[in-house]
Amino acid sequence: MTSRIVPKKYPMPEQDPKERIRNFREVPLGQDPETVKLEAARCLQCRPPKGKIVPPCVEGCPVGIDIPGFLALTREGRFEEAIALIKEKNALPAICGRVCPYENQCEGACTLGKKYEPVGIGRVERFLADWERARGFRVPARPPPTGKRVAVVGSGPAGLTAAAELARRGHAVTIFEALHAPGGVLVYGIPEFRLPKEIVFAEVEYVKSLGVELKLDVVVGKTVTLEELRREHDAVFIGTGAGLPNFMRIPGENLNGIYSANEFLTRSNLMKAYLFPEYDTPTKVGRRVATIGAGNVAMDCARTALRLGAEESYIVYRRSRAEMPARKEEIQRAEEEGVKFLLLTLPKRYIGDERGWVREVECVRMELGEPDESGRRRPVEIPGSEFRLQVDTVVVAIGQSPNPLVPATTPGLKTSRWGTILADEEGRTSLEGVWAGGDITTGEATVILAMGAGKRAAASIHEYLSGKPWPSDWKPVNA
Amino acid sequence: MFKILSKKFLCPTVAKFEIEAPLIARKARAGQFVILRIDERGERIPLTLNDWSEERGTITVVALEAGATTKRLLSLREGEYLMDVVGPLGRPAEVERYGTVVCVGGGVGIACIYPEVRAFKAAGNYVISIIGSRTKDLLMFEEEIRGLSDELYVTTDDGSYGQKGFVSDVLRRLIEEGRKLDLVVAVGPVPMMKVVAEVTRPHGIKTIVSLNPIMVDGTGMCGCCRVEVGGKTRFACVDGPEFDAHQVDFDLLAARNRRYLEEERRALERLKEGRA
């Protein structure tokens, strides 16, 4: 089957860094069908290893896509069948083909990757999804209705996946979304240049075409309570995500010009402030922008700042390069675009002018000490190493906590001390008939892990709606 | 889409809208707000609820023309639609029987204090209302509030109606007269609320203000509306909008509310030039 090994992925063209920091268009430009067929042909078509039922790549996929299967079809140019095979397991392939951390998942497990570059599974998925979208979705036939009603709270990756899975099994699903647009973090958080909103909305349309009803502008916990949803539905899934921004609680953090990552990104992405005054919502970016943190969200902020006109965009991070939580690909793109990295640097306080605008951030240099509970070496301040960085804009991107709105307004819904909703391995919560999944149960994680959780919960909900009793010995796995 | 059932100008720069929003009307309580959006390109505009009717399935808000977005809002007509209305947001006012409650409203804040006057009266309080505006033409809800209040005082900055001066002058006089006041609730411009807090502080009278910071999502997600209360950072949209006036850093709030003045000016100029 593998006559000749191709050691490297076929390259995907990208917008030139100098060009792309002046626009919000997507950075990678996609591949042509012939290249994609060659990429798919790099797959060794591994059998499941001894004692396993699926090959390593499938095991590495949180939603269990038949990866060798769709690659084999793609190699032969059978794109329609290939995308249909993906969609059996994943309703949002164009999104996953862009934002999944493949290197830790399917591609990380790829046998070819042990010696060479792994098969570019993500880019093939992306191509197939784009190819299908350009031709118009084929809407699958709907199964006979079961007469059961399910409410899904939140239209992010977890909620959309749970909704699609349940609709496919014939249940009547309604999604309740607090914002004016569906998609959750896919729309307010991830920038246009990494995930075009048109693609998110197209995949949401696909989920709706499965029979899912979408209600926008409904804040569960305010407009309706979870208890009311429980009364009107046979099951409820909560996928409200990690929407509460963390701050460092250091002096001066409320000065003008200091944003949470959520605010900075929401203004630009959801509200399209980069098109102000064409769109009504403004944003303000000075010449020198510091983003605090080094995760994917921080990279998104630092790169957004450049596109909004910053001359200098810094990442300020208290640990070293090796500990940066962002994907390598995102760090590399940020560097190509001219983002500067101030590593082993911790902000201590912000200094403002007489009008209340941030002007400087006082930082201290750090060195790495003994490993901490996360296994990473603990950063320790170097005494006397304080220095000041001039800034006009600061974005605090040090993570998000679980959204407290639903737990705070739902008696009996148990949470951990971090505010995550407690759930068992199937996503069942402390309330009968209520499931939860995604960042609201795990804390801030990835799109695909949230989708995996939505999928597992949907399977469990389906069993419950088919007569399986609620467990009497509920044990949360995230306590 | 949310239909505008009626629209009435209260003065040339302030209009009252009754909007079809049955889900919100069912849950609304005094002190809460909604966020609305005119159209696809619109900002999310937070507005405190002025009134609601579960029976009619409607809510009422009062909007002041302050920039390009609100200018466009005020140009909408009866029968037209708003793209989005979401709520009720924020925590409701803590309405209980305190004894004597003073409700202070300044400017469009009068529209926001109206449901509080009603709620505190219904809870069995003796309600003294003080409402004020810059000039007579900007005064609103006088008759409605008079009908619900045990006492009503009206001030205008220029003396064109009622007593010349500020709402805080009346409040100060009541305290000096030795009236026993158990709670003061104030809604209005930041300087007014700050002065009210200073008037009641030395007398230890519990005072609540409703803050109006800039917001984006209004559900606790972005932190745009952060304020400092008692030295702690709070999100006005979910922890408020009502806070203990004696703990609020009003200067910070005022500074933060000036963040987008330049952009607002640009947007307004563009609107005046006639945007498509």
Coordinates of N, CA, C and O in Angstrom, one line a residue, chain A residues 329-456:
Chain A
E329 N 2.5 26.1 16.4 CA 2.1 26.8 15.1 C 1.7 28.2 15.4 O 2.0 29.1 14.6
E330 N 1.0 28.4 16.5 CA 0.5 29.8 16.8 C 1.7 30.7 17.3 O 1.7 31.9 16.9
I331 N 2.6 30.1 18.0 CA 3.7 30.9 18.5 C 4.6 31.3 17.3 O 5.0 32.4 17.1
Q332 N 4.8 30.3 16.4 CA 5.5 30.6 15.2 C 4.9 31.7 14.3 O 5.6 32.6 13.8
R333 N 3.6 31.6 14.1 CA 2.9 32.6 13.3 C 3.1 34.0 14.0 O 3.3 35.0 13.3
A334 N 2.9 34.0 15.3 CA 3.0 35.3 16.0 C 4.4 35.9 15.8 O 4.6 37.1 15.5
E335 N 5.5 35.0 15.9 CA 6.8 35.5 15.7 C 7.1 36.0 14.3 O 7.7 37.0 14.1
E336 N 6.5 35.2 13.3 CA 6.7 35.7 11.9 C 6.1 37.1 11.7 O 6.5 37.9 10.9
E337 N 5.0 37.3 12.5 CA 4.3 38.6 12.3 C 5.0 39.7 13.1 O 4.5 40.9 13.0
G338 N 6.0 39.4 13.9 CA 6.7 40.4 14.5 C 6.4 40.6 16.0 O 6.8 41.6 16.6
V339 N 5.6 39.7 16.6 CA 5.3 39.8 18.0 C 6.6 39.5 18.8 O 7.4 38.6 18.4
K340 N 6.9 40.3 19.8 CA 8.1 40.2 20.6 C 7.8 39.5 21.9 O 6.7 39.7 22.5
F341 N 8.7 38.6 22.3 CA 8.4 37.8 23.5 C 9.3 38.3 24.6 O 10.5 38.2 24.5
L342 N 8.7 38.7 25.7 CA 9.4 39.1 26.9 C 9.2 37.9 27.9 O 8.1 37.9 28.6
L343 N 10.1 37.0 27.9 CA 9.9 35.8 28.7 C 10.5 36.0 30.1 O 11.3 36.9 30.3
L344 N 10.2 35.1 31.0 CA 10.6 35.2 32.4 C 10.4 36.6 32.9 O 11.3 37.2 33.5
T345 N 9.2 37.1 32.7 CA 8.9 38.5 33.1 C 7.5 38.5 33.7 O 6.6 38.0 33.1
L346 N 7.4 39.1 34.8 CA 6.1 39.1 35.5 C 5.7 40.6 35.8 O 6.4 41.3 36.4
P347 N 4.5 40.9 35.3 CA 4.0 42.3 35.7 C 3.7 42.4 37.2 O 3.2 41.5 37.8
K348 N 4.1 43.5 37.7 CA 3.9 43.7 39.2 C 2.8 44.8 39.4 O 2.1 44.8 40.4
R349 N 2.8 45.9 38.6 CA 1.8 46.9 38.7 C 1.8 47.8 37.5 O 2.8 47.8 36.7
Y350 N 0.7 48.5 37.3 CA 0.5 49.4 36.1 C 0.6 50.8 36.6 O 0.1 51.1 37.7
I351 N 1.2 51.7 35.8 CA 1.3 53.1 36.2 C 0.6 53.9 35.1 O 0.8 53.7 33.9
G352 N -0.3 54.7 35.6 CA -1.2 55.5 34.6 C -0.8 57.0 34.6 O 0.0 57.4 35.4
D353 N -1.4 57.7 33.7 CA -1.3 59.1 33.6 C -2.4 59.8 34.4 O -3.2 59.2 35.0
E354 N -2.4 61.1 34.4 CA -3.4 61.9 35.2 C -4.8 61.7 34.7 O -5.7 61.9 35.4
R355 N -5.0 61.2 33.4 CA -6.3 61.0 32.9 C -6.8 59.6 33.1 O -7.8 59.2 32.6
G356 N -5.9 58.8 33.8 CA -6.4 57.4 34.1 C -6.0 56.4 33.0 O -6.6 55.3 33.0
W357 N -5.1 56.7 32.1 CA -4.7 55.8 31.0 C -3.4 55.1 31.4 O -2.5 55.8 31.9
V358 N -3.3 53.8 31.1 CA -2.1 53.1 31.4 C -0.9 53.6 30.6 O -1.1 53.9 29.4
R359 N 0.2 53.8 31.2 CA 1.4 54.3 30.4 C 2.6 53.4 30.5 O 3.4 53.3 29.6
E360 N 2.7 52.7 31.7 CA 3.8 51.8 31.9 C 3.4 50.6 32.7 O 2.4 50.6 33.5
V361 N 4.1 49.5 32.5 CA 3.9 48.3 33.3 C 5.2 48.0 34.0 O 6.3 48.0 33.3
E362 N 5.2 47.9 35.3 CA 6.4 47.6 36.0 C 6.5 46.1 36.1 O 5.5 45.4 36.6
C363 N 7.6 45.5 35.7 CA 7.8 44.1 35.6 C 9.0 43.7 36.5 O 9.9 44.5 36.8
V364 N 9.1 42.4 36.8 CA 10.3 41.9 37.5 C 10.7 40.7 36.7 O 9.9 39.9 36.1
R365 N 12.0 40.5 36.6 CA 12.6 39.3 35.9 C 12.5 38.1 36.7 O 12.5 38.2 38.0
M366 N 12.3 37.0 36.1 CA 12.1 35.7 36.8 C 13.2 34.7 36.4 O 13.8 34.8 35.4
E367 N 13.4 33.7 37.3 CA 14.3 32.6 36.9 C 13.5 31.3 37.3 O 12.6 31.4 38.1
L368 N 13.9 30.2 36.7 CA 13.1 29.0 36.9 C 13.7 28.2 38.1 O 15.0 28.0 38.2
G369 N 12.9 27.9 39.1 CA 13.3 27.1 40.2 C 12.9 25.7 40.1 O 13.0 25.1 39.0
E370 N 12.5 25.1 41.2 CA 12.1 23.7 41.3 C 10.8 23.5 40.6 O 10.0 24.4 40.6
P371 N 10.5 22.3 40.1 CA 9.2 22.0 39.5 C 8.1 22.2 40.5 O 8.2 21.9 41.7
D372 N 6.9 22.8 40.0 CA 5.8 23.0 40.9 C 4.8 21.8 40.6 O 5.1 20.8 40.0
E373 N 3.6 21.9 41.2 CA 2.6 20.9 41.1 C 2.2 20.5 39.7 O 1.8 19.4 39.4
S374 N 2.4 21.5 38.7 CA 2.1 21.2 37.3 C 3.2 20.5 36.6 O 3.1 20.2 35.5
G375 N 4.3 20.3 37.3 CA 5.4 19.6 36.7 C 6.4 20.6 36.0 O 7.5 20.2 35.6
R376 N 5.9 21.8 35.9 CA 6.8 22.8 35.2 C 7.6 23.5 36.3 O 7.2 23.7 37.4
R377 N 8.8 24.0 35.9 CA 9.7 24.6 36.9 C 9.1 25.9 37.3 O 8.6 26.7 36.5
R378 N 9.0 26.1 38.6 CA 8.4 27.3 39.1 C 9.2 28.6 38.9 O 10.4 28.6 39.2
P379 N 8.5 29.6 38.4 CA 9.3 30.8 38.2 C 9.4 31.6 39.5 O 8.5 31.7 40.3
V380 N 10.6 32.1 39.7 CA 10.9 32.8 41.0 C 11.5 34.2 40.6 O 12.3 34.3 39.7
E381 N 11.0 35.2 41.4 CA 11.4 36.6 41.1 C 12.9 36.7 41.4 O 13.4 36.2 42.4
I382 N 13.6 37.5 40.5 CA 15.0 37.9 40.8 C 14.9 39.2 41.5 O 14.5 40.2 40.9
P383 N 15.4 39.3 42.8 CA 15.3 40.5 43.5 C 16.0 41.6 42.8 O 17.1 41.4 42.3
G384 N 15.5 42.8 42.8 CA 16.1 44.0 42.3 C 16.2 44.1 40.8 O 16.8 45.0 40.2
S385 N 15.4 43.2 40.1 CA 15.5 43.2 38.6 C 14.3 43.9 38.0 O 14.0 43.8 36.8
E386 N 13.6 44.7 38.8 CA 12.4 45.4 38.3 C 12.8 46.4 37.2 O 13.9 47.0 37.2
F387 N 11.9 46.5 36.2 CA 12.1 47.4 35.1 C 10.7 47.8 34.6 O 9.7 47.2 34.9
R388 N 10.7 48.9 33.8 CA 9.4 49.4 33.3 C 9.3 49.3 31.8 O 10.3 49.7 31.1
L389 N 8.2 48.9 31.4 CA 7.9 48.8 29.9 C 6.8 49.8 29.6 O 5.8 49.9 30.2
Q390 N 7.1 50.6 28.6 CA 6.1 51.6 28.2 C 5.0 51.0 27.3 O 5.3 50.2 26.4
V391 N 3.8 51.2 27.7 CA 2.7 50.6 27.0 C 1.5 51.6 26.9 O 1.4 52.5 27.7
D392 N 0.7 51.5 25.8 CA -0.5 52.2 25.7 C -1.7 51.3 25.9 O -2.8 51.8 26.2
T393 N -1.5 50.0 25.7 CA -2.6 49.1 25.8 C -2.1 47.8 26.4 O -1.0 47.4 26.1
V394 N -2.9 47.2 27.3 CA -2.5 45.9 27.9 C -3.7 45.0 27.7 O -4.8 45.4 27.9
V395 N -3.4 43.7 27.4 CA -4.4 42.7 27.3 C -4.1 41.6 28.3 O -3.0 41.0 28.2
V396 N -4.9 41.4 29.3 CA -4.7 40.3 30.3 C -5.2 39.0 29.8 O -6.4 38.8 29.7
A397 N -4.3 38.1 29.4 CA -4.8 36.8 28.8 C -4.2 35.7 29.6 O -3.4 34.9 29.1
I398 N -4.6 35.6 30.9 CA -4.0 34.6 31.8 C -5.1 33.5 32.1 O -4.9 32.8 33.1
G399 N -6.1 33.5 31.3 CA -7.0 32.3 31.4 C -8.4 32.8 31.8 O -8.6 33.9 32.2
Q400 N -9.4 31.9 31.7 CA -10.8 32.1 32.0 C -11.2 31.1 33.0 O -10.8 29.9 33.0
S401 N -12.1 31.5 33.9 CA -12.8 30.6 34.8 C -14.1 30.2 34.3 O -14.7 30.8 33.4
P402 N -14.7 29.1 34.9 CA -16.0 28.7 34.4 C -17.1 29.7 34.6 O -17.0 30.5 35.5
N403 N -18.0 29.8 33.6 CA -19.1 30.8 33.7 C -20.0 30.5 34.9 O -20.6 29.4 35.0
P404 N -20.1 31.4 35.9 CA -20.9 31.1 37.1 C -22.4 31.3 37.0 O -23.1 30.9 37.9
L405 N -22.9 31.8 35.8 CA -24.3 32.2 35.8 C -25.3 31.0 36.1 O -26.2 31.2 36.9
V406 N -25.1 29.9 35.4 CA -26.0 28.8 35.6 C -25.9 28.2 37.0 O -26.9 28.1 37.7
P407 N -24.7 27.8 37.4 CA -24.6 27.2 38.8 C -25.1 28.2 39.9 O -25.8 27.7 40.8
A408 N -24.9 29.5 39.7 CA -25.3 30.4 40.8 C -26.8 30.6 40.9 O -27.3 31.0 41.9
T409 N -27.5 30.2 39.8 CA -29.0 30.4 39.8 C -29.7 29.0 39.8 O -30.9 29.0 39.6
T410 N -29.0 27.9 40.0 CA -29.6 26.6 40.0 C -29.3 25.8 41.3 O -28.3 25.3 41.5
P411 N -30.3 25.9 42.2 CA -30.1 25.1 43.4 C -29.9 23.6 43.2 O -30.5 23.1 42.3
G412 N -28.9 23.1 43.9 CA -28.7 21.6 43.8 C -27.7 21.2 42.7 O -27.3 20.0 42.7
L413 N -27.3 22.2 41.9 CA -26.3 21.8 40.9 C -24.9 22.0 41.5 O -24.5 23.1 41.8
K414 N -24.3 20.9 41.7 CA -23.0 20.9 42.5 C -21.8 21.3 41.6 O -21.7 20.9 40.5
T415 N -20.9 22.1 42.2 CA -19.7 22.6 41.6 C -18.5 22.3 42.4 O -18.6 22.1 43.6
S416 N -17.3 22.3 41.8 CA -16.1 22.2 42.5 C -15.7 23.5 43.1 O -16.3 24.5 42.8
R417 N -14.6 23.5 43.8 CA -14.2 24.8 44.4 C -13.6 25.7 43.4 O -13.4 26.9 43.6
W418 N -13.4 25.2 42.1 CA -12.9 26.1 41.1 C -14.1 26.6 40.3 O -14.0 27.4 39.3
G419 N -15.3 26.2 40.6 CA -16.5 26.6 39.9 C -17.0 25.8 38.7 O -17.9 26.1 38.1
T420 N -16.2 24.7 38.5 CA -16.6 23.8 37.4 C -17.8 23.0 37.9 O -17.9 22.7 39.1
I421 N -18.7 22.7 37.0 CA -19.9 21.8 37.3 C -19.4 20.4 37.4 O -18.7 19.9 36.6
L422 N -19.8 19.8 38.6 CA -19.3 18.4 38.8 C -20.1 17.5 37.9 O -21.4 17.6 37.8
A423 N -19.4 16.5 37.3 CA -20.1 15.6 36.3 C -19.3 14.3 36.4 O -18.1 14.2 36.7
D424 N -20.1 13.2 36.1 CA -19.4 11.9 36.0 C -18.9 11.6 34.6 O -18.9 12.6 33.8
E425 N -18.4 10.4 34.4 CA -17.6 10.2 33.1 C -18.5 10.4 31.9 O -18.1 10.6 30.8
E426 N -19.9 10.3 32.1 CA -20.8 10.5 30.9 C -21.3 11.9 30.9 O -22.1 12.3 30.0
G427 N -20.9 12.8 31.8 CA -21.3 14.2 31.8 C -22.6 14.4 32.7 O -23.1 15.5 32.7
R428 N -23.0 13.4 33.4 CA -24.2 13.5 34.3 C -23.8 14.4 35.5 O -22.8 14.2 36.1
T429 N -24.7 15.4 35.8 CA -24.5 16.3 37.0 C -25.2 15.8 38.2 O -25.8 14.7 38.2
S430 N -25.2 16.6 39.3 CA -25.9 16.2 40.5 C -27.4 16.3 40.4 O -28.1 15.8 41.3
L431 N -27.9 16.8 39.3 CA -29.3 16.9 39.1 C -29.8 15.9 38.0 O -29.2 15.8 36.9
E432 N -30.8 15.1 38.4 CA -31.3 14.1 37.4 C -31.7 14.8 36.1 O -32.5 15.8 36.1
G433 N -31.3 14.2 35.0 CA -31.7 14.7 33.7 C -30.9 15.9 33.2 O -31.2 16.5 32.2
V434 N -29.9 16.2 34.0 CA -29.0 17.4 33.6 C -27.6 16.9 33.3 O -27.0 16.3 34.2
W435 N -27.1 17.2 32.2 CA -25.7 16.8 31.8 C -24.9 18.2 31.6 O -25.5 19.2 31.4
A436 N -23.6 18.0 31.7 CA -22.7 19.2 31.4 C -21.5 18.7 30.8 O -21.0 17.6 31.0
G437 N -20.9 19.6 30.0 CA -19.6 19.2 29.3 C -18.9 20.3 28.7 O -19.5 21.4 28.5
G438 N -17.6 20.1 28.4 CA -16.8 21.2 27.8 C -16.1 22.0 29.0 O -16.0 21.5 30.1
D439 N -15.7 23.2 28.7 CA -15.0 24.0 29.6 C -15.7 24.2 31.0 O -15.1 24.5 32.0
I440 N -17.1 24.1 31.0 CA -17.8 24.3 32.2 C -17.5 23.2 33.2 O -17.7 23.3 34.4
T441 N -17.1 22.0 32.7 CA -16.7 20.9 33.6 C -15.2 20.8 33.8 O -14.8 20.3 34.8
T442 N -14.4 21.1 32.8 CA -13.0 20.9 32.8 C -12.2 22.1 33.2 O -11.0 22.0 33.5
G443 N -12.8 23.3 33.0 CA -12.0 24.5 33.0 C -11.5 24.7 31.6 O -11.7 23.8 30.8
E444 N -10.8 25.8 31.3 CA -10.5 26.2 30.0 C -9.6 25.1 29.3 O -8.6 24.7 29.8
A445 N -10.2 24.6 28.2 CA -9.5 23.6 27.4 C -9.6 23.9 25.9 O -9.5 25.0 25.5
T446 N -9.8 22.8 25.1 CA -9.8 23.1 23.7 C -11.2 22.8 23.1 O -12.0 22.2 23.7
V447 N -11.3 23.3 21.8 CA -12.6 23.1 21.1 C -12.9 21.7 21.0 O -14.0 21.2 21.2
I448 N -11.9 20.9 20.6 CA -12.2 19.5 20.3 C -12.5 18.7 21.5 O -13.3 17.8 21.5
L449 N -11.9 19.0 22.7 CA -12.2 18.3 23.9 C -13.6 18.6 24.3 O -14.4 17.8 24.8
A450 N -14.1 19.9 24.1 CA -15.4 20.2 24.4 C -16.4 19.5 23.5 O -17.4 19.0 23.9
M451 N -16.0 19.3 22.2 CA -16.8 18.6 21.3 C -16.9 17.1 21.7 O -18.0 16.5 21.7
G452 N -15.8 16.5 22.2 CA -15.8 15.2 22.7 C -16.7 15.0 23.8 O -17.5 14.0 23.9
A453 N -16.7 16.0 24.7 CA -17.6 15.9 25.9 C -19.1 16.0 25.5 O -19.9 15.3 26.0
G454 N -19.3 16.9 24.5 CA -20.7 17.1 24.0 C -21.2 15.7 23.4 O -22.4 15.4 23.6
K455 N -20.3 15.1 22.7 CA -20.7 13.8 22.1 C -20.9 12.7 23.1 O -21.9 12.0 23.0
R456 N -20.1 12.6 24.1 CA -20.3 11.6 25.2 C -21.6 11.8 25.9 O -22.3 10.9 26.2

